[in-house]
Amino acid sequence: MNTGKVTLVSAGPGDLDLLTFKAAKAIAAADVLLIDDLVNEEIATLKAPHARVVKVGKRGGCKSTPQAFIQRLMRRYALQGKHVVRIKGGDALLFGRAGEEIADLRHAGIDVEIVNGISSGFAAAASLGVSLTHRDHCQGVIFVTAHLRDGTEPDWAKLAATGMTLAIYMGASRIDSISEALGETLAPDTPAAVVQWAGTSREKRVCAPLGDIAARAAAQQIASPAVILIGGAVGEAIVELAARGEPLRRLSA
Amino acid sequence: MNTGKVTLVSAGPGDLDLLTFKAAKAIAAADVLLIDDLVNEEIATLKAPHARVVKVGKRGGCKSTPQAFIQRLMRRYALQGKHVVRIKGGDALLFGRAGEEIADLRHAGIDVEIVNGISSGFAAAASLGVSLTHRDHCQGVIFVTAHLRDGTEPDWAKLAATGMTLAIYMGASRIDSISEALGETLAPDTPAAVVQWAGTSREKRVCAPLGDIAARAAAQQIASPAVILIGGAVGEAIVELAARGEPLRRLSA
């Protein structure tokens, strides 16, 4: 019996139009689809109607399928000779635990291929109509998770001191403490935005100065899953909306 | 006469399979295509055979079309009522000067839409088979350009001190000075890789410790356009290749 293989496919933000052709082809060729948290389930019905579908993520109070179990499932199907496609939201190589899965599969002698996708920080910037790296403002962008393995938070002062745009993932539930910590280094009028469900039909977003962003996001009931963008480059969205005559308090959509 | 509009379309690394459906649809709907440097020109012939095509970038000794001229072209066609599609490599919102173009178009009252794509740092990581943010190694990733507006380089020590994976764009021609500067903060055995033409059929890559990466890239004649990846997460590629019994000196492909 041949050993199968695993393809880690990045599904992007959720809008099926933001899939790449390569991702759609990989999904169509799957024997088994493992569908992660936050992935649009229409992907399975529309793109791979005959594959076996296993949902391996749940949100909203339910316990997610443990990582070890997901890895065991992938190994089992692949060792049965199946082509397993593991679909992850965004880009699998950014905060997707792909590193652990790749190592585990390789250890078992299973081939792994990776297909890129659009991560939510990029979709959020597109929606706001801003470059992540406008050269009037910065030299680059930092993608960072607010949710560290050991329960602590990143060293916000050190990150802020780089002068780069910050794209903070998994931070919506603690935006209060994050914006307060960043406020020790950055000016309170540093432009900020929070975009929930970026790049999908459910998208909600708010732009405000750093000093107000937590309150504004709370007022708009913007919660997880969301990406927080901070830095001068983000301010171009505010400039634009102000130029259209929209008062600052109406900068959300 | 109606005002047209401009869509900034991110074409990804070059492989047409890495286009999103949304990008392909935008290209197919174009009246005029402005094609940037490094974009696979087959995009125009295959995806928009009837559009007017204007090439606005040249490499290899020729002077690139000046930015101001490109912006003028976009405005002119859009104000003629055309749907202008400006195709950029990678993701337009990362080091693509999209920020200036968006501001200029908005100033002229022209609608701008943005379509995301796969940036070369992501394609490079997929090719190496590594996560950009393996949580055994880091909390995130920094995308930074080595080519600053004023001719200086970023503060490498500050960036290295964050402990994040570094994805350095436009740095291949000065990899010597970059790796030397980073070596003042990072250990010489910090894993590094250079990937040229990531995500295309022309791809070349090399993995080596930071202390050797410049010499190894030179020996393999790896030059621009390339992305440099540095950090523990990148080392997973080296671990993997070593596990297959490949000696370290053969870690390039």
Short mmCIF file of C-alpha atoms in Angstrom, two decimals:
data_model
loop_
_atom_site.label_atom_id
_atom_site.label_comp_id
_atom_site.label_asym_id
_atom_site.label_seq_id
_atom_site.Cartn_x
_atom_site.Cartn_y
_atom_site.Cartn_z
CA MET A 1 0.00 0.00 0.00
CA ASN A 2 1.31 3.45 -0.91
CA THR A 3 1.78 6.09 1.69
CA GLY A 4 -0.51 9.01 1.07
CA LYS A 5 0.39 12.60 1.64
CA VAL A 6 -0.80 15.71 3.39
CA THR A 7 -1.34 19.11 1.84
CA LEU A 8 -1.73 22.04 4.20
CA VAL A 9 -3.99 24.40 2.31
CA SER A 10 -4.40 28.03 3.32
CA ALA A 11 -7.99 29.05 2.73
CA GLY A 12 -7.56 32.79 3.25
CA PRO A 13 -10.05 34.89 5.18
CA GLY A 14 -13.16 32.96 4.20
CA ASP A 15 -14.42 34.56 0.99
CA LEU A 16 -14.13 31.74 -1.57
CA ASP A 17 -12.98 34.30 -4.15
CA LEU A 18 -9.85 34.80 -2.07
CA LEU A 19 -8.77 31.18 -2.55
CA THR A 20 -5.91 30.68 -4.96
CA PHE A 21 -6.30 28.39 -7.95
CA LYS A 22 -3.64 26.16 -6.42
CA ALA A 23 -5.65 25.83 -3.20
CA ALA A 24 -8.84 25.01 -5.09
CA LYS A 25 -7.03 22.33 -7.11
CA ALA A 26 -5.54 20.76 -3.99
CA ILE A 27 -8.95 20.70 -2.31
CA ALA A 28 -10.56 19.15 -5.39
CA ALA A 29 -7.93 16.37 -5.35
CA ALA A 30 -8.45 15.48 -1.68
CA ASP A 31 -9.65 12.12 -0.40
CA VAL A 32 -10.09 13.50 3.09
CA LEU A 33 -10.59 17.12 4.12
CA LEU A 34 -9.81 18.25 7.65
CA ILE A 35 -11.49 21.60 8.14
CA ASP A 36 -10.19 23.95 10.76
CA ASP A 37 -11.75 26.62 12.88
CA LEU A 38 -12.87 29.73 11.04
CA VAL A 39 -12.76 28.12 7.62
CA ASN A 40 -15.79 28.72 5.41
CA GLU A 41 -17.43 25.29 5.25
CA GLU A 42 -18.76 26.00 1.77
CA ILE A 43 -15.24 25.24 0.62
CA ALA A 44 -15.92 21.54 1.16
CA THR A 45 -19.34 21.42 -0.45
CA LEU A 46 -18.41 23.57 -3.43
CA LYS A 47 -14.84 22.57 -4.09
CA ALA A 48 -14.64 18.91 -3.01
CA PRO A 49 -18.15 17.41 -3.00
CA HIS A 50 -16.90 13.80 -2.87
CA ALA A 51 -14.20 14.01 -0.22
CA ARG A 52 -14.71 12.76 3.31
CA VAL A 53 -15.00 15.84 5.51
CA VAL A 54 -13.84 15.96 9.12
CA LYS A 55 -14.42 19.14 11.12
CA VAL A 56 -11.59 19.59 13.56
CA GLY A 57 -12.32 22.94 15.12
CA LYS A 58 -15.11 24.44 17.16
CA ARG A 59 -15.56 27.86 18.63
CA GLY A 60 -17.78 29.62 21.08
CA GLY A 61 -17.47 27.76 24.33
CA CYS A 62 -16.90 24.31 22.86
CA LYS A 63 -13.53 22.78 23.36
CA SER A 64 -11.54 22.63 20.14
CA THR A 65 -10.37 19.28 18.91
CA PRO A 66 -7.03 18.73 20.61
CA GLN A 67 -4.00 19.31 18.41
CA ALA A 68 -2.62 15.82 19.12
CA PHE A 69 -5.83 14.23 17.89
CA ILE A 70 -5.77 16.24 14.65
CA GLN A 71 -2.19 15.20 14.03
CA ARG A 72 -3.09 11.54 14.70
CA LEU A 73 -5.97 11.75 12.23
CA MET A 74 -3.73 13.18 9.51
CA ARG A 75 -1.11 10.50 10.05
CA ARG A 76 -3.70 7.73 10.06
CA TYR A 77 -5.36 8.73 6.81
CA ALA A 78 -2.07 9.44 5.07
CA LEU A 79 -0.63 6.07 6.13
CA GLN A 80 -3.76 4.48 4.65
CA GLY A 81 -2.63 5.96 1.34
CA LYS A 82 -5.09 8.85 1.30
CA HIS A 83 -4.43 12.36 0.09
CA VAL A 84 -5.28 14.39 3.15
CA VAL A 85 -5.96 18.10 2.76
CA ARG A 86 -5.86 20.08 5.96
CA ILE A 87 -7.56 23.43 5.41
CA LYS A 88 -6.54 26.32 7.61
CA GLY A 89 -7.83 29.87 7.64
CA GLY A 90 -5.60 32.71 6.50
CA ASP A 91 -2.09 31.57 5.58
CA ALA A 92 -1.15 28.31 7.27
CA LEU A 93 2.39 29.57 7.88
CA LEU A 94 1.30 32.49 10.06
CA PHE A 95 0.07 31.50 13.55
CA GLY A 96 -1.47 28.26 12.32
CA ARG A 97 0.55 25.68 14.29
CA ALA A 98 1.64 24.38 10.91
CA GLY A 99 5.19 24.12 12.24
CA GLU A 100 4.24 21.41 14.71
CA GLU A 101 2.10 19.56 12.18
CA ILE A 102 4.83 19.59 9.54
CA ALA A 103 7.40 18.26 12.02
CA ASP A 104 5.04 15.52 13.20
CA LEU A 105 4.18 14.37 9.68
CA ARG A 106 7.80 14.36 8.55
CA HIS A 107 8.73 12.37 11.61
CA ALA A 108 6.19 9.76 10.45
CA GLY A 109 7.73 9.76 6.97
CA ILE A 110 4.74 11.45 5.36
CA ASP A 111 5.22 13.99 2.58
CA VAL A 112 3.81 17.44 3.27
CA GLU A 113 3.08 20.17 0.79
CA ILE A 114 2.00 23.69 1.68
CA VAL A 115 -0.26 26.01 -0.29
CA ASN A 116 -0.24 29.68 0.69
CA GLY A 117 -3.23 31.94 1.23
CA ILE A 118 -4.25 35.44 2.24
CA SER A 119 -3.77 36.17 5.93
CA SER A 120 -6.33 38.33 7.70
CA GLY A 121 -3.89 41.19 8.32
CA PHE A 122 -3.57 41.68 4.57
CA ALA A 123 -7.32 41.40 4.07
CA ALA A 124 -7.86 43.97 6.82
CA ALA A 125 -5.48 46.43 5.16
CA ALA A 126 -7.18 45.93 1.80
CA SER A 127 -10.52 46.62 3.36
CA LEU A 128 -9.23 49.79 5.03
CA GLY A 129 -7.56 50.82 1.77
CA VAL A 130 -4.12 51.20 3.30
CA SER A 131 -0.68 49.82 2.61
CA LEU A 132 0.82 47.94 5.54
CA THR A 133 4.15 49.58 4.79
CA HIS A 134 3.50 53.06 3.40
CA ARG A 135 7.02 54.38 3.16
CA ASP A 136 6.08 57.78 4.51
CA HIS A 137 5.43 56.00 7.78
CA CYS A 138 7.47 52.83 8.29
CA GLN A 139 10.02 50.34 7.05
CA GLY A 140 7.94 47.25 7.50
CA VAL A 141 5.27 45.42 9.44
CA ILE A 142 5.30 43.08 12.42
CA PHE A 143 2.79 40.25 12.61
CA VAL A 144 2.53 39.17 16.23
CA THR A 145 0.18 37.02 18.27
CA ALA A 146 -1.16 38.49 21.50
CA HIS A 147 -1.78 35.00 22.80
CA LEU A 148 1.51 33.48 23.89
CA ARG A 149 1.96 29.86 24.80
CA ASP A 150 2.86 30.61 28.41
CA GLY A 151 -0.05 32.97 29.00
CA THR A 152 2.08 36.12 28.96
CA GLU A 153 1.98 38.93 26.39
CA PRO A 154 4.71 39.99 23.97
CA ASP A 155 7.09 42.79 24.94
CA TRP A 156 4.92 45.55 23.49
CA ALA A 157 7.40 48.32 24.28
CA LYS A 158 10.11 46.59 22.28
CA LEU A 159 7.80 46.04 19.33
CA ALA A 160 6.50 49.60 19.40
CA ALA A 161 10.05 50.93 19.49
CA THR A 162 10.77 49.45 16.07
CA GLY A 163 8.49 52.06 14.47
CA MET A 164 6.86 49.42 12.30
CA THR A 165 3.20 48.86 11.61
CA LEU A 166 1.86 46.29 14.08
CA ALA A 167 -0.61 43.64 12.96
CA ILE A 168 -1.77 41.93 16.14
CA TYR A 169 -3.58 38.63 15.83
CA MET A 170 -5.73 37.01 18.53
CA GLY A 171 -5.77 40.21 20.54
CA ALA A 172 -9.38 41.37 20.35
CA SER A 173 -10.34 39.98 23.75
CA ARG A 174 -7.49 41.84 25.45
CA ILE A 175 -7.42 45.02 23.39
CA ASP A 176 -7.68 47.06 26.60
CA SER A 177 -4.41 45.84 28.03
CA ILE A 178 -2.66 45.79 24.65
CA SER A 179 -3.51 49.38 23.79
CA GLU A 180 -2.60 50.48 27.29
CA ALA A 181 0.78 48.75 27.07
CA LEU A 182 1.48 50.17 23.63
CA GLY A 183 0.44 53.60 24.87
CA GLU A 184 3.49 53.66 27.12
CA THR A 185 5.65 53.90 23.98
CA LEU A 186 3.36 55.21 21.27
CA ALA A 187 1.48 58.51 21.27
CA PRO A 188 -2.24 58.25 22.10
CA ASP A 189 -3.08 59.66 18.66
CA THR A 190 -1.23 56.87 16.83
CA PRO A 191 -3.70 55.57 14.24
CA ALA A 192 -5.27 52.20 14.99
CA ALA A 193 -7.95 49.95 13.56
CA VAL A 194 -9.65 46.71 14.44
CA VAL A 195 -11.12 44.54 11.70
CA GLN A 196 -13.27 41.55 12.56
CA TRP A 197 -13.88 38.84 9.97
CA ALA A 198 -11.66 40.78 7.55
CA GLY A 199 -12.28 39.90 3.92
CA THR A 200 -15.68 38.28 4.49
CA SER A 201 -19.28 39.41 4.15
CA ARG A 202 -19.49 39.58 7.95
CA GLU A 203 -16.67 42.11 8.21
CA LYS A 204 -16.88 44.86 10.85
CA ARG A 205 -14.24 47.50 11.35
CA VAL A 206 -13.40 50.54 13.39
CA CYS A 207 -10.63 53.14 13.05
CA ALA A 208 -9.64 55.36 15.96
CA PRO A 209 -6.59 56.77 17.69
CA LEU A 210 -4.74 54.25 19.88
CA GLY A 211 -5.99 55.97 23.03
CA ASP A 212 -9.62 55.38 22.04
CA ILE A 213 -9.47 52.16 20.08
CA ALA A 214 -10.38 49.78 22.90
CA ALA A 215 -13.47 51.76 23.87
CA ARG A 216 -14.49 52.19 20.25
CA ALA A 217 -14.11 48.50 19.48
CA ALA A 218 -16.16 47.66 22.57
CA ALA A 219 -18.86 50.15 21.59
CA GLN A 220 -19.12 48.53 18.17
CA GLN A 221 -19.08 45.04 19.72
CA ILE A 222 -16.09 44.07 17.64
CA ALA A 223 -14.74 40.82 19.01
CA SER A 224 -12.74 37.77 18.02
CA PRO A 225 -11.77 36.82 15.34
CA ALA A 226 -10.18 40.17 14.61
CA VAL A 227 -6.87 41.72 13.69
CA ILE A 228 -5.64 44.95 15.27
CA LEU A 229 -3.56 47.27 13.07
CA ILE A 230 -1.51 50.07 14.62
CA GLY A 231 0.80 52.66 13.11
CA GLY A 232 1.08 55.72 10.91
CA ALA A 233 0.33 53.75 7.75
CA VAL A 234 -3.09 52.88 9.16
CA GLY A 235 -3.79 56.59 9.48
CA GLU A 236 -4.12 56.89 5.73
CA ALA A 237 -7.56 55.29 6.14
CA ILE A 238 -8.53 57.99 8.60
CA VAL A 239 -7.18 60.75 6.37
CA GLU A 240 -9.18 59.35 3.50
CA LEU A 241 -12.44 59.10 5.39
CA ALA A 242 -11.96 62.57 6.85
CA ALA A 243 -11.33 63.95 3.35
CA ARG A 244 -14.72 62.61 2.32
CA GLY A 245 -16.17 64.78 5.03
CA GLU A 246 -16.95 61.98 7.44
CA PRO A 247 -16.44 63.19 11.01
CA LEU A 248 -14.00 61.10 13.03
CA ARG A 249 -16.71 59.57 15.14
CA ARG A 250 -18.11 57.96 12.01
CA LEU A 251 -14.86 56.38 10.93
CA SER A 252 -16.21 52.89 11.44
CA ALA A 253 -18.23 50.99 8.86
CA MET B 1 -18.71 60.48 -19.20
CA ASN B 2 -18.36 58.26 -16.15
CA THR B 3 -15.23 58.21 -14.09
CA GLY B 4 -13.56 54.85 -14.25
CA LYS B 5 -11.82 53.16 -11.41
CA VAL B 6 -8.56 51.55 -10.49
CA THR B 7 -8.09 48.11 -9.01
CA LEU B 8 -4.71 47.32 -7.51
CA VAL B 9 -4.35 43.61 -8.06
CA SER B 10 -1.74 41.55 -6.24
CA ALA B 11 -0.42 38.89 -8.59
CA GLY B 12 1.53 36.86 -6.03
CA PRO B 13 4.97 35.45 -6.75
CA GLY B 14 4.45 34.77 -10.45
CA ASP B 15 3.03 31.24 -10.67
CA LEU B 16 -0.41 31.81 -12.21
CA ASP B 17 -1.80 29.10 -9.92
CA LEU B 18 -1.05 31.38 -6.97
CA LEU B 19 -3.46 34.04 -8.23
CA THR B 20 -6.72 34.26 -6.32
CA PHE B 21 -10.02 33.90 -8.13
CA LYS B 22 -10.76 37.49 -7.18
CA ALA B 23 -7.55 38.68 -8.86
CA ALA B 24 -8.28 36.70 -12.02
CA LYS B 25 -11.79 38.16 -12.19
CA ALA B 26 -10.51 41.70 -11.75
CA ILE B 27 -7.91 41.19 -14.48
CA ALA B 28 -10.50 39.72 -16.83
CA ALA B 29 -12.70 42.79 -16.31
CA ALA B 30 -9.93 45.31 -17.08
CA ASP B 31 -9.96 47.79 -19.94
CA VAL B 32 -6.34 48.69 -19.33
CA LEU B 33 -3.69 46.61 -17.56
CA LEU B 34 -0.61 48.25 -16.10
CA ILE B 35 1.91 45.51 -15.48
CA ASP B 36 4.62 46.02 -12.94
CA ASP B 37 8.12 44.72 -12.55
CA LEU B 38 8.46 41.05 -11.73
CA VAL B 39 4.90 40.20 -12.74
CA ASN B 40 4.50 37.16 -14.96
CA GLU B 41 3.44 38.64 -18.29
CA GLU B 42 1.43 35.53 -19.13
CA ILE B 43 -1.15 36.98 -16.78
CA ALA B 44 -2.12 39.48 -19.45
CA THR B 45 -2.21 37.08 -22.39
CA LEU B 46 -4.01 34.32 -20.53
CA LYS B 47 -6.31 36.22 -18.24
CA ALA B 48 -7.15 39.41 -20.16
CA PRO B 49 -6.51 38.87 -23.87
CA HIS B 50 -8.52 41.92 -24.95
CA ALA B 51 -7.28 44.56 -22.52
CA ARG B 52 -4.79 47.22 -23.49
CA VAL B 53 -1.50 46.29 -21.83
CA VAL B 54 1.04 48.84 -20.63
CA LYS B 55 4.31 47.59 -19.16
CA VAL B 56 5.44 49.99 -16.49
CA GLY B 57 8.50 48.29 -15.07
CA LYS B 58 11.84 47.19 -16.40
CA ARG B 59 14.74 45.51 -14.71
CA GLY B 60 18.36 44.74 -15.42
CA GLY B 61 20.03 48.03 -16.06
CA CYS B 62 17.08 49.77 -17.66
CA LYS B 63 15.57 52.61 -15.78
CA SER B 64 12.16 51.73 -14.38
CA THR B 65 9.21 53.81 -15.41
CA PRO B 66 9.10 56.67 -12.94
CA GLN B 67 6.47 56.37 -10.24
CA ALA B 68 4.95 59.75 -11.10
CA PHE B 69 4.43 58.70 -14.70
CA ILE B 70 2.69 55.48 -13.63
CA GLN B 71 0.39 57.45 -11.38
CA ARG B 72 -0.38 59.90 -14.17
CA LEU B 73 -1.23 57.03 -16.53
CA MET B 74 -3.62 55.49 -14.02
CA ARG B 75 -5.36 58.80 -13.43
CA ARG B 76 -5.64 59.53 -17.15
CA TYR B 77 -7.22 56.21 -18.08
CA ALA B 78 -9.52 56.20 -15.06
CA LEU B 79 -10.71 59.74 -15.80
CA GLN B 80 -11.46 58.56 -19.35
CA GLY B 81 -13.92 56.14 -17.75
CA LYS B 82 -11.74 53.06 -18.05
CA HIS B 83 -11.40 50.28 -15.54
CA VAL B 84 -7.68 50.30 -14.91
CA VAL B 85 -6.08 47.25 -13.32
CA ARG B 86 -2.63 47.81 -11.92
CA ILE B 87 -0.95 44.46 -11.38
CA LYS B 88 1.76 44.24 -8.76
CA GLY B 89 3.88 41.28 -7.72
CA GLY B 90 3.40 39.68 -4.31
CA ASP B 91 0.84 41.50 -2.18
CA ALA B 92 0.40 45.13 -3.23
CA LEU B 93 0.13 46.22 0.40
CA LEU B 94 3.63 45.02 1.34
CA PHE B 95 6.47 47.16 -0.07
CA GLY B 96 4.60 47.94 -3.27
CA ARG B 97 4.28 51.73 -3.03
CA ALA B 98 0.55 51.15 -3.07
CA GLY B 99 0.18 53.68 -0.29
CA GLU B 100 1.33 56.53 -2.52
CA GLU B 101 -0.77 55.35 -5.44
CA ILE B 102 -3.91 55.03 -3.34
CA ALA B 103 -3.44 58.52 -1.92
CA ASP B 104 -2.84 60.01 -5.36
CA LEU B 105 -5.90 58.35 -6.90
CA ARG B 106 -8.16 59.32 -4.02
CA HIS B 107 -6.92 62.87 -4.28
CA ALA B 108 -8.09 62.82 -7.92
CA GLY B 109 -11.50 61.50 -6.85
CA ILE B 110 -10.94 58.07 -8.37
CA ASP B 111 -12.23 54.93 -6.66
CA VAL B 112 -9.58 52.39 -5.74
CA GLU B 113 -10.11 48.77 -4.86
CA ILE B 114 -7.40 46.42 -3.65
CA VAL B 115 -7.12 42.68 -4.22
CA ASN B 116 -4.68 40.76 -2.03
CA GLY B 117 -2.11 38.22 -3.11
CA ILE B 118 0.66 35.97 -1.85
CA SER B 119 3.80 37.84 -0.85
CA SER B 120 7.17 36.25 -1.59
CA GLY B 121 8.06 35.76 2.09
CA PHE B 122 5.11 33.41 2.45
CA ALA B 123 5.98 31.62 -0.79
CA ALA B 124 9.57 31.22 0.41
CA ALA B 125 8.45 29.68 3.69
CA ALA B 126 6.12 27.28 1.85
CA SER B 127 8.94 26.22 -0.38
CA LEU B 128 11.25 25.63 2.59
CA GLY B 129 8.45 23.79 4.38
CA VAL B 130 8.57 25.97 7.47
CA SER B 131 6.11 28.05 9.42
CA LEU B 132 7.08 31.71 9.70
CA THR B 133 5.96 31.65 13.33
CA HIS B 134 6.65 28.18 14.76
CA ARG B 135 5.73 28.71 18.38
CA ASP B 136 8.73 26.78 19.65
CA HIS B 137 10.82 29.60 18.24
CA CYS B 138 9.04 32.95 18.09
CA GLN B 139 5.95 35.07 18.65
CA GLY B 140 5.70 36.49 15.18
CA VAL B 141 7.45 37.66 12.06
CA ILE B 142 8.81 41.00 10.86
CA PHE B 143 8.62 41.92 7.19
CA VAL B 144 11.17 44.63 6.54
CA THR B 145 12.74 46.22 3.50
CA ALA B 146 16.52 46.50 3.42
CA HIS B 147 16.24 49.34 0.96
CA LEU B 148 15.24 52.47 2.80
CA ARG B 149 14.16 55.66 1.12
CA ASP B 150 17.10 57.65 2.46
CA GLY B 151 19.71 55.07 1.49
CA THR B 152 20.32 53.88 5.06
CA GLU B 153 19.52 50.44 6.46
CA PRO B 154 17.02 49.55 9.19
CA ASP B 155 18.19 49.28 12.80
CA TRP B 156 19.04 45.59 12.56
CA ALA B 157 20.01 45.28 16.23
CA LYS B 158 16.59 46.51 17.31
CA LEU B 159 14.81 44.13 14.97
CA ALA B 160 16.96 41.16 15.98
CA ALA B 161 16.31 41.92 19.64
CA THR B 162 12.59 41.25 19.21
CA GLY B 163 13.32 37.53 18.78
CA MET B 164 10.99 37.33 15.80
CA THR B 165 11.53 35.66 12.48
CA LEU B 166 12.88 38.24 10.03
CA ALA B 167 11.70 38.29 6.43
CA ILE B 168 13.94 40.76 4.65
CA TYR B 169 12.89 42.03 1.24
CA MET B 170 15.14 43.72 -1.30
CA GLY B 171 18.23 42.70 0.63
CA ALA B 172 19.94 40.18 -1.65
CA SER B 173 22.44 42.67 -3.05
CA ARG B 174 23.60 43.69 0.42
CA ILE B 175 23.33 40.36 2.23
CA ASP B 176 26.94 40.72 3.38
CA SER B 177 26.35 43.85 5.39
CA ILE B 178 22.93 42.69 6.61
CA SER B 179 24.18 39.36 7.96
CA GLU B 180 27.16 41.07 9.52
CA ALA B 181 24.94 43.64 11.24
CA LEU B 182 22.51 40.99 12.47
CA GLY B 183 25.46 38.91 13.68
CA GLU B 184 26.17 41.56 16.30
CA THR B 185 22.93 40.56 18.04
CA LEU B 186 22.17 37.04 16.80
CA ALA B 187 24.36 33.95 17.19
CA PRO B 188 26.30 32.93 14.05
CA ASP B 189 24.45 29.60 14.01
CA THR B 190 21.03 31.27 13.81
CA PRO B 191 19.26 29.54 10.91
CA ALA B 192 18.92 31.56 7.72
CA ALA B 193 17.76 31.06 4.16
CA VAL B 194 17.66 33.01 0.93
CA VAL B 195 15.00 32.22 -1.65
CA GLN B 196 15.16 33.80 -5.10
CA TRP B 197 12.07 33.83 -7.30
CA ALA B 198 10.14 32.13 -4.50
CA GLY B 199 7.05 30.32 -5.69
CA THR B 200 8.03 30.23 -9.36
CA SER B 201 9.60 27.62 -11.64
CA ARG B 202 12.84 29.62 -11.53
CA GLU B 203 13.15 29.33 -7.76
CA LYS B 204 16.59 28.91 -6.18
CA ARG B 205 17.20 28.60 -2.48
CA VAL B 206 19.91 28.12 0.07
CA CYS B 207 19.79 27.38 3.81
CA ALA B 208 22.78 28.02 6.06
CA PRO B 209 23.69 29.43 9.45
CA LEU B 210 23.63 33.24 9.59
CA GLY B 211 27.43 33.34 9.72
CA ASP B 212 27.71 31.54 6.39
CA ILE B 213 24.61 32.66 4.55
CA ALA B 214 26.18 35.50 2.56
CA ALA B 215 29.02 33.33 1.25
CA ARG B 216 26.64 30.47 0.49
CA ALA B 217 24.22 32.70 -1.39
CA ALA B 218 27.11 34.14 -3.38
CA ALA B 219 28.45 30.67 -4.18
CA GLN B 220 25.03 29.67 -5.49
CA GLN B 221 24.72 32.94 -7.41
CA ILE B 222 21.46 33.74 -5.66
CA ALA B 223 20.63 37.36 -6.36
CA SER B 224 17.71 39.75 -6.59
CA PRO B 225 14.72 39.28 -6.49
CA ALA B 226 15.04 37.30 -3.29
CA VAL B 227 13.76 37.21 0.25
CA ILE B 228 16.04 36.48 3.21
CA LEU B 229 14.51 34.57 6.14
CA ILE B 230 16.27 34.49 9.51
CA GLY B 231 15.36 32.88 12.83
CA GLY B 232 14.85 29.65 14.71
CA ALA B 233 11.67 28.81 12.80
CA VAL B 234 13.69 28.69 9.58
CA GLY B 235 15.89 26.04 11.19
CA GLU B 236 13.11 23.51 10.89
CA ALA B 237 14.03 23.28 7.19
CA ILE B 238 17.60 22.46 8.12
CA VAL B 239 16.51 19.88 10.71
CA GLU B 240 14.29 18.27 8.11
CA LEU B 241 16.94 18.07 5.41
CA ALA B 242 19.52 16.78 7.89
CA ALA B 243 17.06 14.07 9.00
CA ARG B 244 16.91 12.88 5.42
CA GLY B 245 20.63 12.31 5.62
CA GLU B 246 21.60 15.30 3.53
CA PRO B 247 24.86 16.77 4.82
CA LEU B 248 24.64 20.44 5.74
CA ARG B 249 26.71 21.57 2.78
CA ARG B 250 23.97 20.22 0.51
CA LEU B 251 21.16 22.07 2.20
CA SER B 252 20.46 24.14 -0.88
CA ALA B 253 18.23 23.02 -3.69
#
